[in-house]
Short mmCIF file of C-alpha atoms and ligand atoms in Angstrom, two decimals:
data_model
loop_
_atom_site.label_atom_id
_atom_site.label_comp_id
_atom_site.label_asym_id
_atom_site.label_seq_id
_atom_site.Cartn_x
_atom_site.Cartn_y
_atom_site.Cartn_z
CA UNK M 5 -6.12 21.30 -17.12
CA UNK M 6 -4.68 20.34 -20.64
CA UNK M 7 -6.05 17.29 -22.29
CA UNK M 8 -3.68 17.43 -25.11
CA UNK M 9 -1.16 14.84 -25.28
CA UNK M 10 2.63 15.88 -25.86
CA UNK M 11 4.17 15.38 -29.38
CA UNK M 12 6.31 12.55 -27.84
CA UNK M 13 3.23 10.89 -26.42
CA UNK M 14 1.33 11.12 -29.77
CA UNK M 15 4.31 9.67 -31.58
CA UNK M 16 4.48 6.69 -29.33
CA UNK M 17 0.99 6.10 -29.50
CA UNK M 18 1.02 6.45 -33.27
CA UNK M 19 3.94 3.83 -33.47
CA UNK M 20 2.13 1.58 -31.21
CA UNK M 21 -1.11 1.71 -33.23
CA UNK M 22 0.73 1.37 -36.51
CA UNK M 23 2.44 -1.73 -35.33
CA UNK M 24 -0.67 -3.22 -34.03
CA UNK M 25 -2.57 -2.52 -37.15
CA UNK M 26 0.05 -4.09 -39.38
CA UNK M 27 1.53 -6.76 -37.37
CA UNK M 28 -0.43 -8.05 -34.24
CA UNK M 29 -4.15 -7.56 -35.50
CA UNK M 30 -3.64 -9.77 -38.48
CA UNK M 31 -2.23 -12.63 -36.56
CA UNK M 32 -4.43 -12.36 -33.16
CA UNK M 33 -7.02 -14.72 -34.12
CA UNK M 34 -4.39 -17.38 -35.17
CA UNK M 35 -2.47 -16.76 -31.99
CA UNK M 36 -5.54 -17.40 -29.92
CA UNK M 37 -6.58 -20.50 -31.94
CA UNK M 38 -3.11 -22.14 -32.32
CA UNK M 39 -1.50 -20.64 -29.11
CA UNK M 40 1.81 -20.65 -31.51
CA UNK M 41 4.75 -20.06 -29.05
CA UNK M 42 7.10 -19.22 -31.81
CA UNK M 43 4.64 -16.37 -33.24
CA UNK M 44 4.05 -14.90 -29.71
CA UNK M 45 7.76 -14.73 -29.07
CA UNK M 46 8.46 -13.28 -32.35
CA UNK M 47 5.87 -10.39 -31.68
CA UNK M 48 7.18 -9.82 -28.19
CA UNK M 49 10.74 -9.36 -29.58
CA UNK M 50 9.38 -7.00 -32.15
CA UNK M 51 7.72 -4.96 -29.28
CA UNK M 52 11.00 -4.98 -27.38
CA UNK M 53 12.58 -3.60 -30.42
CA UNK M 54 10.09 -0.62 -30.48
CA UNK M 55 10.97 0.04 -26.79
CA UNK M 56 7.67 -1.23 -25.39
CA UNK M 57 9.16 -3.62 -22.88
CA UNK M 58 10.66 -0.96 -20.82
CA UNK M 59 8.44 2.11 -21.47
CA UNK M 60 9.19 3.79 -18.28
CA UNK M 61 12.82 2.56 -17.88
CA UNK M 62 15.89 4.55 -17.84
CA UNK M 63 17.64 4.48 -21.32
CA UNK M 64 20.87 3.71 -19.49
CA UNK M 65 19.34 0.10 -18.88
CA UNK M 66 17.82 -0.11 -22.38
CA UNK M 67 14.55 1.56 -21.71
CA UNK M 68 12.57 4.12 -23.49
CA UNK M 69 12.50 6.68 -20.52
CA UNK M 70 8.95 7.64 -21.25
CA UNK M 71 6.31 8.31 -18.63
CA UNK M 72 3.33 6.18 -17.43
CA UNK M 73 1.13 8.07 -19.70
CA UNK M 74 2.78 6.65 -22.61
CA UNK M 75 2.80 3.27 -21.06
CA UNK M 76 -0.90 3.53 -20.81
CA UNK M 77 -1.35 4.64 -24.49
CA UNK M 78 0.75 1.88 -25.67
CA UNK M 79 -0.84 -0.74 -23.62
CA UNK M 80 -4.30 0.32 -24.98
CA UNK M 81 -3.18 0.12 -28.49
CA UNK M 82 -1.62 -3.41 -27.92
CA UNK M 83 -4.87 -4.32 -26.01
CA UNK M 84 -6.80 -3.57 -29.28
CA UNK M 85 -4.86 -6.06 -31.27
CA UNK M 86 -4.31 -8.99 -28.77
CA UNK M 87 -4.89 -9.23 -25.12
CA UNK M 88 -2.40 -12.16 -24.68
CA UNK M 89 0.42 -10.05 -26.03
CA UNK M 90 -1.04 -7.13 -24.01
CA UNK M 91 -0.74 -9.04 -20.59
CA UNK M 92 2.73 -10.27 -21.42
CA UNK M 93 3.89 -6.72 -22.20
CA UNK M 94 2.21 -5.12 -19.15
CA UNK M 95 3.67 -7.68 -16.75
CA UNK M 96 7.05 -7.33 -18.20
CA UNK M 97 7.21 -3.57 -17.94
CA UNK M 98 6.12 -4.01 -14.30
CA UNK M 99 8.82 -6.52 -13.50
CA UNK M 100 11.59 -4.05 -15.14
CA UNK M 101 9.95 -1.12 -13.19
CA UNK M 102 10.04 -2.94 -9.78
CA UNK M 103 13.73 -3.74 -10.33
CA UNK M 104 14.55 -0.23 -11.41
CA UNK M 105 12.64 1.10 -8.26
CA UNK M 106 14.07 -1.36 -5.78
CA UNK M 107 17.06 -3.17 -7.16
CA UNK M 108 20.78 -2.80 -6.48
CA UNK M 109 23.02 -1.68 -9.17
CA UNK M 110 23.99 -5.41 -9.55
CA UNK M 111 20.37 -6.29 -9.94
CA UNK M 112 19.48 -3.49 -12.33
CA UNK M 113 22.42 -4.13 -14.59
CA UNK M 114 21.94 -7.74 -14.69
CA UNK M 115 18.30 -8.09 -15.19
CA UNK M 116 16.85 -5.02 -16.67
CA UNK M 117 18.61 -4.78 -19.99
CA UNK M 118 17.53 -8.34 -21.07
CA UNK M 119 13.99 -7.48 -20.16
CA UNK M 120 13.95 -4.41 -22.22
CA UNK M 121 16.01 -5.62 -25.25
CA UNK M 122 13.76 -8.72 -25.62
CA UNK M 123 16.75 -11.30 -24.66
CA UNK M 124 14.33 -12.29 -21.81
CA UNK M 125 10.99 -12.97 -23.87
CA UNK M 126 9.19 -11.78 -20.65
CA UNK M 127 9.28 -11.16 -16.94
CA UNK M 128 7.39 -13.04 -14.33
CA UNK M 129 5.26 -11.66 -11.48
CA UNK M 130 4.98 -14.55 -8.82
CA UNK M 131 2.76 -13.51 -5.98
CA UNK M 132 -0.38 -15.64 -5.98
CA UNK M 133 -0.56 -19.01 -4.18
CA UNK M 134 -3.66 -21.45 -3.56
CA UNK M 135 -4.37 -19.82 -0.13
CA UNK M 136 -3.09 -16.18 -1.09
CA UNK M 137 -4.91 -14.73 -4.16
CA UNK M 138 -6.75 -11.52 -2.85
CA UNK M 139 -4.98 -11.74 0.37
CA UNK M 140 -1.24 -12.10 -0.65
CA UNK M 141 -0.22 -11.57 2.91
CA UNK M 142 -1.50 -15.20 3.68
CA UNK M 143 1.21 -16.80 1.52
CA UNK M 144 3.11 -19.82 2.66
CA UNK M 145 6.12 -19.83 0.36
CA UNK M 146 9.07 -19.85 2.72
CA UNK M 147 12.60 -18.48 2.41
CA UNK M 148 15.42 -19.32 4.97
CA UNK M 149 18.92 -18.01 4.63
CA UNK M 150 21.51 -20.68 4.64
CA UNK M 151 25.09 -19.67 4.21
CA UNK M 152 25.01 -17.33 1.00
CA UNK M 153 21.68 -18.58 -0.21
CA UNK M 154 18.11 -18.30 0.66
CA UNK M 155 16.44 -21.54 0.40
CA UNK M 156 12.74 -21.41 -0.97
CA UNK M 157 9.98 -23.86 -0.69
CA UNK M 158 6.54 -23.66 -1.72
CA UNK M 159 4.12 -23.17 -4.77
CA UNK M 160 3.06 -20.26 -6.65
CA UNK M 161 -0.05 -20.53 -9.04
CA UNK M 162 -1.35 -18.82 -12.03
CA UNK M 163 1.86 -17.26 -13.03
CA UNK M 164 1.49 -15.57 -16.47
CA UNK M 165 4.33 -16.17 -19.06
CA UNK M 166 6.14 -18.70 -16.47
CA UNK M 167 7.22 -20.83 -19.41
CA UNK M 168 9.34 -18.28 -21.02
CA UNK M 169 10.13 -15.67 -18.22
CA UNK M 170 13.93 -14.76 -17.86
CA UNK M 171 13.40 -13.62 -14.34
CA UNK M 172 10.70 -13.76 -11.68
CA UNK M 173 9.92 -11.18 -9.08
CA UNK M 174 8.72 -13.74 -6.42
CA UNK M 175 7.63 -13.27 -2.88
CA UNK M 176 8.25 -15.61 0.02
CA UNK M 177 7.95 -15.51 3.98
CA UNK M 178 11.26 -14.79 5.56
CA UNK M 179 9.84 -14.07 9.18
CA UNK M 180 7.03 -16.61 10.11
CA UNK M 181 6.66 -14.91 13.58
CA UNK M 182 6.01 -11.50 12.23
CA UNK M 183 2.58 -9.88 11.96
CA UNK M 184 0.68 -10.63 8.83
CA UNK M 185 2.31 -9.18 5.82
CA UNK M 186 5.42 -7.88 7.74
CA UNK M 187 7.44 -10.96 7.38
CA UNK M 188 7.40 -11.26 3.51
CA UNK M 189 10.38 -10.63 1.20
CA UNK M 190 10.84 -10.14 -2.53
CA UNK M 191 13.41 -12.05 -4.59
CA UNK M 192 14.67 -12.04 -8.02
CA UNK M 193 14.58 -15.82 -9.26
CA UNK M 194 16.05 -17.13 -12.45
CA UNK M 195 14.33 -20.10 -14.16
CA UNK M 196 17.55 -22.07 -14.05
CA UNK M 197 18.19 -21.65 -10.40
CA UNK M 198 18.29 -25.37 -9.01
CA UNK M 199 15.06 -26.51 -7.37
CA UNK M 200 12.62 -24.34 -9.67
CA UNK M 201 10.28 -26.16 -11.78
CA UNK M 202 7.36 -24.86 -14.04
CA UNK M 203 4.25 -26.76 -13.07
CA UNK M 204 0.79 -27.33 -14.32
CA UNK M 205 -0.36 -25.40 -17.43
CA UNK M 206 -3.91 -23.93 -16.90
CA UNK M 207 -6.49 -24.35 -19.54
CA UNK M 208 -8.28 -20.92 -19.55
CA UNK M 209 -11.51 -19.19 -21.05
CA UNK M 210 -9.45 -16.30 -22.72
CA UNK M 211 -6.10 -14.87 -23.28
CA UNK M 212 -5.29 -18.33 -24.65
CA UNK M 213 -1.86 -17.33 -26.25
CA UNK M 214 -0.50 -16.15 -22.86
CA UNK M 215 0.49 -19.36 -21.05
CA UNK M 216 -0.41 -19.56 -17.20
CA UNK M 217 1.47 -21.85 -14.96
CA UNK M 218 2.17 -23.13 -11.52
CA UNK M 219 5.79 -22.60 -10.20
CA UNK M 220 7.19 -25.07 -7.81
CA UNK M 221 10.15 -24.33 -5.63
CA UNK M 222 11.68 -27.35 -3.97
CA UNK M 223 14.73 -26.38 -1.91
CA UNK M 224 15.25 -23.81 -4.66
CA UNK M 225 18.59 -21.84 -3.92
CA UNK M 226 18.53 -18.15 -4.52
CA UNK M 227 21.73 -16.25 -3.93
CA UNK M 228 21.39 -13.75 -1.00
CA UNK M 229 22.21 -10.81 -3.43
CA UNK M 230 19.03 -11.66 -5.27
CA UNK M 231 16.91 -10.37 -2.29
CA UNK M 232 15.02 -7.40 -3.73
CA UNK M 233 14.80 -4.32 -1.43
CA UNK M 234 15.08 -4.88 2.30
CA UNK M 235 14.22 -8.14 3.96
CA UNK M 236 10.54 -8.35 5.21
CA UNK M 237 9.80 -5.38 3.16
CA UNK M 238 8.32 -7.43 0.35
CA UNK M 239 4.59 -6.81 0.99
CA UNK M 240 4.94 -3.14 0.55
CA UNK M 241 6.92 -3.56 -2.70
CA UNK M 242 4.08 -5.94 -4.03
CA UNK M 243 1.32 -3.43 -3.07
CA UNK M 244 3.18 -0.48 -4.63
CA UNK M 245 4.18 -2.27 -7.73
CA UNK M 246 0.65 -3.86 -8.22
CA UNK M 247 -0.89 -0.17 -8.35
CA UNK M 248 1.39 0.61 -11.19
CA UNK M 249 0.55 -2.65 -12.99
CA UNK M 250 -3.24 -1.91 -12.54
CA UNK M 251 -2.72 1.06 -15.01
CA UNK M 252 -1.27 -1.20 -17.50
CA UNK M 253 -4.20 -3.80 -17.16
CA UNK M 254 -6.84 -1.13 -17.14
CA UNK M 255 -5.42 0.32 -20.32
CA UNK M 256 -5.02 -3.04 -22.00
CA UNK M 257 -8.70 -3.80 -21.14
CA UNK M 258 -9.67 -0.40 -22.45
CA UNK M 259 -8.18 -1.33 -25.76
CA UNK M 260 -10.06 -4.74 -25.72
CA UNK M 261 -13.27 -2.74 -25.16
CA UNK M 262 -12.48 -0.14 -28.01
CA UNK M 263 -11.66 -3.05 -30.31
CA UNK M 264 -14.96 -4.68 -29.70
CA UNK M 265 -17.11 -1.68 -30.11
CA UNK M 266 -15.24 -0.45 -33.11
CA UNK M 267 -16.07 -3.68 -34.74
CA UNK M 268 -19.73 -3.79 -33.64
CA UNK M 269 -20.23 -0.12 -34.58
CA UNK M 270 -18.86 -0.68 -38.23
CA UNK M 271 -20.91 -3.97 -38.44
CA UNK M 272 -24.03 -1.99 -37.49
CA UNK M 273 -23.46 0.64 -40.23
CA UNK M 274 -22.88 -2.15 -42.85
CA UNK M 275 -25.50 -4.69 -41.85
CA UNK M 276 -29.05 -4.45 -43.36
CA UNK M 277 -31.95 -4.53 -41.10
CA UNK M 278 -35.36 -3.80 -42.52
CA UNK M 279 -35.41 -0.96 -45.06
CA UNK M 280 -32.14 0.45 -43.50
CA UNK M 281 -29.01 -0.47 -41.60
CA UNK M 282 -28.64 -2.03 -38.07
CA UNK M 283 -27.13 1.23 -37.00
CA UNK M 284 -30.37 3.25 -37.92
CA UNK M 285 -32.17 1.75 -35.03
CA UNK M 286 -32.30 3.92 -31.91
CA UNK M 287 -31.87 1.04 -29.32
CA UNK M 288 -28.54 0.10 -31.26
CA UNK M 289 -27.27 3.71 -31.41
CA UNK M 290 -28.02 4.14 -27.66
CA UNK M 291 -25.88 1.10 -26.85
CA UNK M 292 -23.03 2.40 -28.83
CA UNK M 293 -23.36 5.93 -27.34
CA UNK M 294 -23.33 4.53 -23.87
CA UNK M 295 -20.28 2.26 -24.40
CA UNK M 296 -18.14 4.84 -26.02
CA UNK M 297 -18.95 7.17 -23.17
CA UNK M 298 -18.06 4.73 -20.51
CA UNK M 299 -14.80 3.79 -22.43
CA UNK M 300 -13.82 7.47 -22.54
CA UNK M 301 -14.45 7.86 -18.93
CA UNK M 302 -12.12 4.86 -18.47
CA UNK M 303 -9.59 6.60 -20.55
CA UNK M 304 -9.62 9.65 -18.45
CA UNK M 305 -9.44 7.63 -15.22
CA UNK M 306 -6.41 5.91 -16.51
CA UNK M 307 -4.60 8.90 -17.65
CA UNK M 308 -5.30 10.69 -14.31
CA UNK M 309 -3.71 7.77 -12.36
CA UNK M 310 -0.79 7.72 -14.84
CA UNK M 311 -0.27 11.45 -14.45
CA UNK M 312 -0.30 11.26 -10.68
CA UNK M 313 2.30 8.40 -10.89
CA UNK M 314 4.44 10.51 -13.37
CA UNK M 315 4.24 13.50 -10.80
CA UNK M 316 5.42 11.24 -8.07
CA UNK M 317 2.00 11.93 -6.17
CA UNK M 318 -0.03 9.42 -4.34
CA UNK M 319 -2.01 7.29 -6.89
CA UNK M 320 -2.99 4.02 -5.63
CA UNK M 321 -6.68 4.96 -4.99
CA UNK M 322 -6.88 6.37 -8.63
CA UNK M 323 -5.11 3.38 -10.00
CA UNK M 324 -7.75 1.16 -8.37
CA UNK M 325 -10.57 3.44 -9.67
CA UNK M 326 -9.15 3.35 -13.13
CA UNK M 327 -8.66 -0.46 -13.03
CA UNK M 328 -12.12 -1.31 -11.92
CA UNK M 329 -13.78 1.15 -14.05
CA UNK M 330 -11.92 0.26 -17.27
CA UNK M 331 -11.99 -3.48 -16.75
CA UNK M 332 -15.67 -3.40 -16.17
CA UNK M 333 -16.35 -0.93 -18.88
CA UNK M 334 -14.34 -3.11 -21.33
CA UNK M 335 -16.29 -6.26 -20.11
CA UNK M 336 -19.58 -4.48 -20.75
CA UNK M 337 -18.40 -3.28 -24.23
CA UNK M 338 -17.47 -6.75 -25.21
CA UNK M 339 -20.73 -8.17 -24.23
CA UNK M 340 -22.59 -5.41 -25.98
CA UNK M 341 -20.54 -5.69 -29.12
CA UNK M 342 -21.31 -9.41 -29.33
CA UNK M 343 -24.96 -8.72 -28.72
CA UNK M 344 -25.13 -6.09 -31.65
CA UNK M 345 -23.49 -8.51 -33.94
CA UNK M 346 -25.89 -11.29 -32.89
CA UNK M 347 -25.40 -15.00 -33.95
CA UNK M 348 -22.32 -14.30 -35.98
CA UNK M 349 -20.82 -12.41 -32.92
CA UNK M 350 -20.94 -15.59 -30.96
CA UNK M 351 -18.93 -17.84 -33.40
CA UNK M 352 -15.22 -18.34 -33.49
CA UNK M 353 -14.72 -16.78 -36.73
CA UNK M 354 -15.97 -13.22 -35.39
CA UNK M 355 -13.53 -11.21 -33.32
CA UNK M 356 -16.33 -10.38 -30.66
CA UNK M 357 -16.18 -13.90 -29.50
CA UNK M 358 -12.54 -13.60 -28.75
CA UNK M 359 -12.73 -9.95 -27.22
CA UNK M 360 -15.60 -11.32 -24.92
CA UNK M 361 -13.38 -14.17 -23.68
CA UNK M 362 -10.14 -11.92 -23.42
CA UNK M 363 -11.85 -9.17 -21.45
CA UNK M 364 -13.21 -11.36 -18.73
CA UNK M 365 -10.02 -11.97 -16.72
CA UNK M 366 -9.18 -8.33 -16.65
CA UNK M 367 -11.34 -7.66 -13.83
CA UNK M 368 -9.87 -10.85 -11.91
CA UNK M 369 -6.16 -10.54 -12.15
CA UNK M 370 -3.81 -7.89 -10.55
CA UNK M 371 -6.60 -7.50 -7.85
CA UNK M 372 -10.27 -8.35 -8.56
CA UNK M 373 -12.98 -5.75 -8.91
CA UNK M 374 -13.97 -6.44 -5.28
CA UNK M 375 -10.46 -5.75 -3.95
CA UNK M 376 -10.26 -2.49 -5.99
CA UNK M 377 -13.50 -1.37 -4.21
CA UNK M 378 -12.00 -2.39 -1.00
CA UNK M 379 -8.81 -0.36 -1.49
CA UNK M 380 -10.85 2.73 -2.93
CA UNK M 381 -13.36 2.56 0.14
CA UNK M 382 -10.53 2.12 2.53
CA UNK M 383 -8.86 5.45 1.41
CA UNK M 384 -12.20 7.27 1.18
CA UNK M 385 -13.29 6.25 4.71
CA UNK M 386 -10.01 6.75 6.33
C1 LIG K 22 -5.02 -15.87 -16.29
C2 LIG K 22 -4.61 -15.30 -15.11
C3 LIG K 22 -3.31 -14.97 -15.06
C4 LIG K 22 -2.82 -14.45 -13.71
N1 LIG K 22 -1.42 -14.05 -13.62
C5 LIG K 22 -0.95 -13.80 -12.51
C6 LIG K 22 0.64 -13.74 -12.40
O1 LIG K 22 1.10 -13.40 -13.39
N2 LIG K 22 1.11 -13.49 -11.23
C7 LIG K 22 0.35 -13.68 -9.96
O2 LIG K 22 1.02 -13.63 -8.92
N3 LIG K 22 -0.88 -14.01 -10.01
C8 LIG K 22 -1.59 -14.08 -11.28
N4 LIG K 22 -2.92 -14.45 -11.34
C9 LIG K 22 -3.66 -14.44 -10.06
C10 LIG K 22 -4.60 -13.48 -9.78
O3 LIG K 22 -3.83 -12.49 -9.48
C11 LIG K 22 -5.59 -14.03 -8.74
O4 LIG K 22 -6.48 -14.83 -9.42
C12 LIG K 22 -6.34 -12.76 -8.14
O5 LIG K 22 -5.60 -12.20 -7.29
C13 LIG K 22 -7.63 -13.20 -7.32
O6 LIG K 22 -7.19 -14.18 -6.36
P1 LIG K 22 -8.11 -15.51 -6.50
O7 LIG K 22 -8.38 -15.92 -7.75
O8 LIG K 22 -7.44 -16.64 -5.54
O9 LIG K 22 -9.50 -15.19 -5.72
P2 LIG K 22 -9.81 -15.20 -4.14
O10 LIG K 22 -8.92 -14.37 -3.36
O11 LIG K 22 -9.90 -16.74 -3.78
O12 LIG K 22 -11.28 -14.61 -4.24
C14 LIG K 22 -12.42 -15.34 -4.76
C15 LIG K 22 -13.58 -14.41 -4.85
O13 LIG K 22 -13.76 -13.73 -3.67
C16 LIG K 22 -13.53 -12.31 -3.60
N5 LIG K 22 -13.07 -11.79 -2.46
C17 LIG K 22 -11.90 -12.07 -1.93
N6 LIG K 22 -11.65 -11.48 -0.79
C18 LIG K 22 -12.73 -10.39 -0.64
C19 LIG K 22 -13.13 -9.59 0.25
N7 LIG K 22 -12.36 -9.22 1.35
N8 LIG K 22 -14.12 -8.97 0.11
C20 LIG K 22 -15.09 -9.25 -0.93
N9 LIG K 22 -14.69 -10.05 -1.75
C21 LIG K 22 -13.54 -10.79 -1.71
C22 LIG K 22 -12.71 -11.95 -4.79
O14 LIG K 22 -12.89 -10.80 -5.53
C23 LIG K 22 -13.27 -13.22 -5.74
O15 LIG K 22 -14.33 -12.75 -6.53
C24 LIG K 22 -3.40 -14.65 -12.61
C25 LIG K 22 -4.80 -15.15 -12.65
C26 LIG K 22 -5.49 -15.72 -13.65
C27 LIG K 22 -6.89 -16.10 -13.84
#
């Protein structure tokens, strides 16, 4: 077993780290406070320029052609700087990947290059509905073939980047009579298709610069060549793509946790307490040691899941283990970092306040912690 990254992986990680330090970290607090759209779009464009919007995508479509390990490394670095940017990058990579994996030549040629180049600021992943969050097979969005178009009706909720996505992978029921989960299909939907409206904007606790909206489809006509994969096979596509997405979200959460702990550790060394520094106290040292140990474990689990994916081996259980562990370790690290800093840590001027809010959702979206545990147990007890 070799724990060394390859030279190429180290280079990609370094490029991401340098970009985050010089361009993203300095504006992250302002992005969070102002939700400045232009500022976010400009950062996304630069990330695309670095090849981070299609990290695992074939260069013939404008991607970087790297492996999932590099994707994980990049997502952690972006997470260190700004989780709102991180989730947008992770989902856009996931959308490009599902099109590369399941799309026709027409779909790949049409939609992947603009995702990778930044012409589309982001890609959207539209699965969740009011009655279908943890249980997406319960969705009600319908798609009926009429002539050369599918006609879609229904509503999606909590869709990240909906306001500026260039394309959505969107799921709808194509066979109401089929057994649960067997009659769902995936579609590539453009925001300009007639009948698609961006609905309510959610006011959230964290990741404030990443907009989250409803999508309303009212007799939305989607050309039949935009069916992704085989009709009624959409649930399998969603499940397999979410497993890859979980590596992205877990890696991004790891970055938030590391940033929080790095801040708290530095603060503890510099802050006076009694005759010495805060960091001289055993209780503080122990909390810092425990958190870095957990975050290191998270890193290993994430890289194991990524390596299995790269080797084209089964990795869904490992991706769920990595996601639940990394996101919970990140939440714990952000909570403990804020505690170490104390009163100032709880104020809006201190990054621990933002890290604490930003980490929270990572154990909810792309499958809650409870759902990850169900997936892991189902595999273990099979
Ligand atoms: C900021 C944000 C961005 C999002 N972005 C997207 C996006 O881009 N695209 C998209 O499709 N969705 C998105 N979502 C939706 C997200 O994926 C769902 O919130 C998530 O899947 C959980 O669904 P739910 O919130 O409806 O919870 P529910 O399914 O209603 O669950 C409620 C609670 O019950 C628990 N629970 C449910 N079933 C079980 C069970 N069988 N056993 C034990 N516990 C259970 C859950 O873990 C949870 O704690 C986003 C959500 C947020 C908050």
